[in-house]
């Protein structure tokens, strides 16, 4: 007797097949289901990737339109928020951005800009960041042209 098998296809649709092949080898049907599930998962990942690429392109465009004065303003904020010799300040007063967040921001900027650091001390981060922020157009251009980070780099 012929049996109808319903199979999830790679495009997410189901199809029905008549025959006895499903009865004879259930492992084939299971394997087809596994493959179809993996295809759907990969399509979902691809869709997420395209969304992230779009967001990245929008961020790059926003970065390219950023006035140089904003970069100089950031430099001033950092210099007032962090002081050499370990005297920590904050941005925005008592409830502002703490020095550890500012150091994290500077470390990230130095990392993506391939700025060589011998340590992660606050004074060295501030000095390296000052160098990067001296030429706002060059920094913005450099950041806008960064290649996509690998999965291990982005963590």
Short mmCIF file of C-alpha atoms in Angstrom, two decimals:
data_model
loop_
_atom_site.label_atom_id
_atom_site.label_comp_id
_atom_site.label_asym_id
_atom_site.label_seq_id
_atom_site.Cartn_x
_atom_site.Cartn_y
_atom_site.Cartn_z
CA UNK A 1 0.00 0.00 0.00
CA UNK A 2 1.26 3.43 -0.93
CA UNK A 3 1.84 5.93 1.82
CA UNK A 4 1.88 9.72 1.53
CA UNK A 5 4.99 11.39 2.94
CA UNK A 6 5.08 15.08 3.71
CA UNK A 7 8.54 16.58 3.42
CA UNK A 8 9.70 20.06 4.33
CA UNK A 9 11.59 21.30 1.29
CA UNK A 10 14.56 23.67 1.21
CA UNK A 11 12.34 26.65 0.36
CA UNK A 12 10.27 26.10 3.49
CA UNK A 13 7.29 24.60 1.70
CA UNK A 14 5.93 21.14 2.19
CA UNK A 15 5.45 18.64 -0.55
CA UNK A 16 3.62 15.34 -0.52
CA UNK A 17 4.95 12.24 -2.20
CA UNK A 18 3.14 8.94 -2.72
CA UNK A 19 5.04 5.77 -2.53
CA UNK A 20 6.56 3.25 -0.20
CA UNK A 21 10.08 4.71 -0.10
CA UNK A 22 9.31 6.61 3.13
CA UNK A 23 8.17 3.41 4.78
CA UNK A 24 11.28 1.54 3.78
CA UNK A 25 13.89 4.06 4.90
CA UNK A 26 12.80 6.50 7.59
CA UNK A 27 16.41 7.63 8.02
CA UNK A 28 16.30 9.23 4.55
CA UNK A 29 13.20 11.19 5.49
CA UNK A 30 14.85 12.30 8.74
CA UNK A 31 17.98 13.36 6.88
CA UNK A 32 15.91 15.40 4.42
CA UNK A 33 14.18 17.10 7.35
CA UNK A 34 17.58 17.86 8.93
CA UNK A 35 18.90 19.35 5.70
CA UNK A 36 15.77 21.44 5.20
CA UNK A 37 16.03 22.73 8.77
CA UNK A 38 19.67 23.66 8.25
CA UNK A 39 18.82 25.48 5.01
CA UNK A 40 16.15 27.47 6.83
CA UNK A 41 18.59 28.28 9.65
CA UNK A 42 21.22 29.45 7.16
CA UNK A 43 18.69 31.61 5.35
CA UNK A 44 17.81 33.22 8.67
CA UNK A 45 21.51 33.86 9.37
CA UNK A 46 21.90 35.32 5.87
CA UNK A 47 18.94 37.63 6.47
CA UNK A 48 20.44 38.78 9.78
CA UNK A 49 23.78 39.33 8.04
CA UNK A 50 22.15 41.49 5.37
CA UNK A 51 20.39 43.52 8.06
CA UNK A 52 23.66 44.07 9.91
CA UNK A 53 25.43 45.03 6.67
CA UNK A 54 22.74 47.64 6.06
CA UNK A 55 23.15 49.00 9.56
CA UNK A 56 26.92 49.12 9.11
CA UNK A 57 26.60 50.99 5.81
CA UNK A 58 24.24 53.50 7.45
CA UNK A 59 26.75 53.98 10.30
CA UNK A 60 29.61 54.51 7.82
CA UNK A 61 27.57 57.11 5.98
CA UNK A 62 26.75 58.85 9.25
CA UNK A 63 30.44 58.77 10.19
CA UNK A 64 31.40 60.33 6.85
CA UNK A 65 28.94 63.17 7.46
CA UNK A 66 30.21 63.83 11.00
CA UNK A 67 31.70 67.33 11.25
CA UNK A 68 35.37 67.45 12.29
CA UNK A 69 34.36 69.80 15.12
CA UNK A 70 32.58 66.87 16.81
CA UNK A 71 35.83 64.88 16.88
CA UNK A 72 37.67 67.85 18.39
CA UNK A 73 34.85 68.20 20.92
CA UNK A 74 35.27 64.53 21.85
CA UNK A 75 38.99 65.09 22.35
CA UNK A 76 38.23 67.95 24.71
CA UNK A 77 35.70 65.82 26.61
CA UNK A 78 38.21 63.04 27.01
CA UNK A 79 40.90 65.40 28.24
CA UNK A 80 38.54 66.85 30.83
CA UNK A 81 37.03 63.49 31.74
CA UNK A 82 40.38 61.81 32.28
CA UNK A 83 43.36 63.59 33.66
CA UNK A 84 46.92 62.45 33.53
CA UNK A 85 48.53 61.09 36.71
CA UNK A 86 45.44 59.03 37.44
CA UNK A 87 43.16 61.86 38.55
CA UNK A 88 39.82 60.56 37.35
CA UNK A 89 37.09 62.91 36.28
CA UNK A 90 33.70 62.20 34.81
CA UNK A 91 31.79 63.57 31.88
CA UNK A 92 28.44 65.05 32.70
CA UNK A 93 29.06 65.66 36.41
CA UNK A 94 28.51 63.29 39.28
CA UNK A 95 26.24 60.94 37.31
CA UNK A 96 28.29 61.23 34.13
CA UNK A 97 30.40 58.78 32.21
CA UNK A 98 32.99 57.19 34.48
CA UNK A 99 36.69 56.89 33.72
CA UNK A 100 36.48 53.13 33.12
CA UNK A 101 33.95 53.72 30.32
CA UNK A 102 36.11 56.44 28.83
CA UNK A 103 39.16 54.16 28.96
CA UNK A 104 37.12 51.42 27.29
CA UNK A 105 36.11 53.83 24.52
CA UNK A 106 39.70 54.95 24.00
CA UNK A 107 40.99 51.37 24.03
CA UNK A 108 38.41 50.40 21.39
CA UNK A 109 39.33 53.40 19.22
CA UNK A 110 43.03 52.55 19.51
CA UNK A 111 42.38 48.88 18.70
CA UNK A 112 40.33 49.50 15.55
CA UNK A 113 42.82 52.15 14.43
CA UNK A 114 45.80 49.80 14.94
CA UNK A 115 47.36 52.23 17.37
CA UNK A 116 50.22 50.41 19.09
CA UNK A 117 50.01 50.40 22.89
CA UNK A 118 52.57 48.94 25.25
CA UNK A 119 50.06 48.89 28.12
CA UNK A 120 46.44 49.72 28.83
CA UNK A 121 47.26 52.39 31.37
CA UNK A 122 45.00 55.44 31.37
CA UNK A 123 47.78 57.91 30.54
CA UNK A 124 48.98 55.84 27.57
CA UNK A 125 45.42 55.44 26.28
CA UNK A 126 44.85 59.18 26.53
CA UNK A 127 48.13 59.97 24.74
CA UNK A 128 47.37 57.50 21.92
CA UNK A 129 43.82 58.79 21.59
CA UNK A 130 45.05 62.38 21.42
CA UNK A 131 47.27 61.37 18.50
CA UNK A 132 44.29 59.79 16.72
CA UNK A 133 42.05 62.79 17.33
CA UNK A 134 44.60 65.37 16.09
CA UNK A 135 43.51 64.94 12.47
CA UNK A 136 39.72 64.47 12.48
CA UNK A 137 39.25 64.09 8.69
CA UNK A 138 41.97 61.42 8.53
CA UNK A 139 40.52 59.55 11.52
CA UNK A 140 36.97 59.63 10.15
CA UNK A 141 38.19 58.45 6.75
CA UNK A 142 40.23 55.68 8.37
CA UNK A 143 37.26 54.51 10.45
CA UNK A 144 34.89 54.62 7.46
CA UNK A 145 37.26 52.43 5.42
CA UNK A 146 37.76 49.74 8.08
CA UNK A 147 37.20 46.22 6.75
CA UNK A 148 34.61 44.04 8.41
CA UNK A 149 35.94 42.55 11.63
CA UNK A 150 36.23 38.79 11.93
CA UNK A 151 33.99 37.06 14.44
CA UNK A 152 36.88 36.66 16.89
CA UNK A 153 37.81 40.37 16.63
CA UNK A 154 34.28 41.57 17.23
CA UNK A 155 33.94 39.84 20.55
#
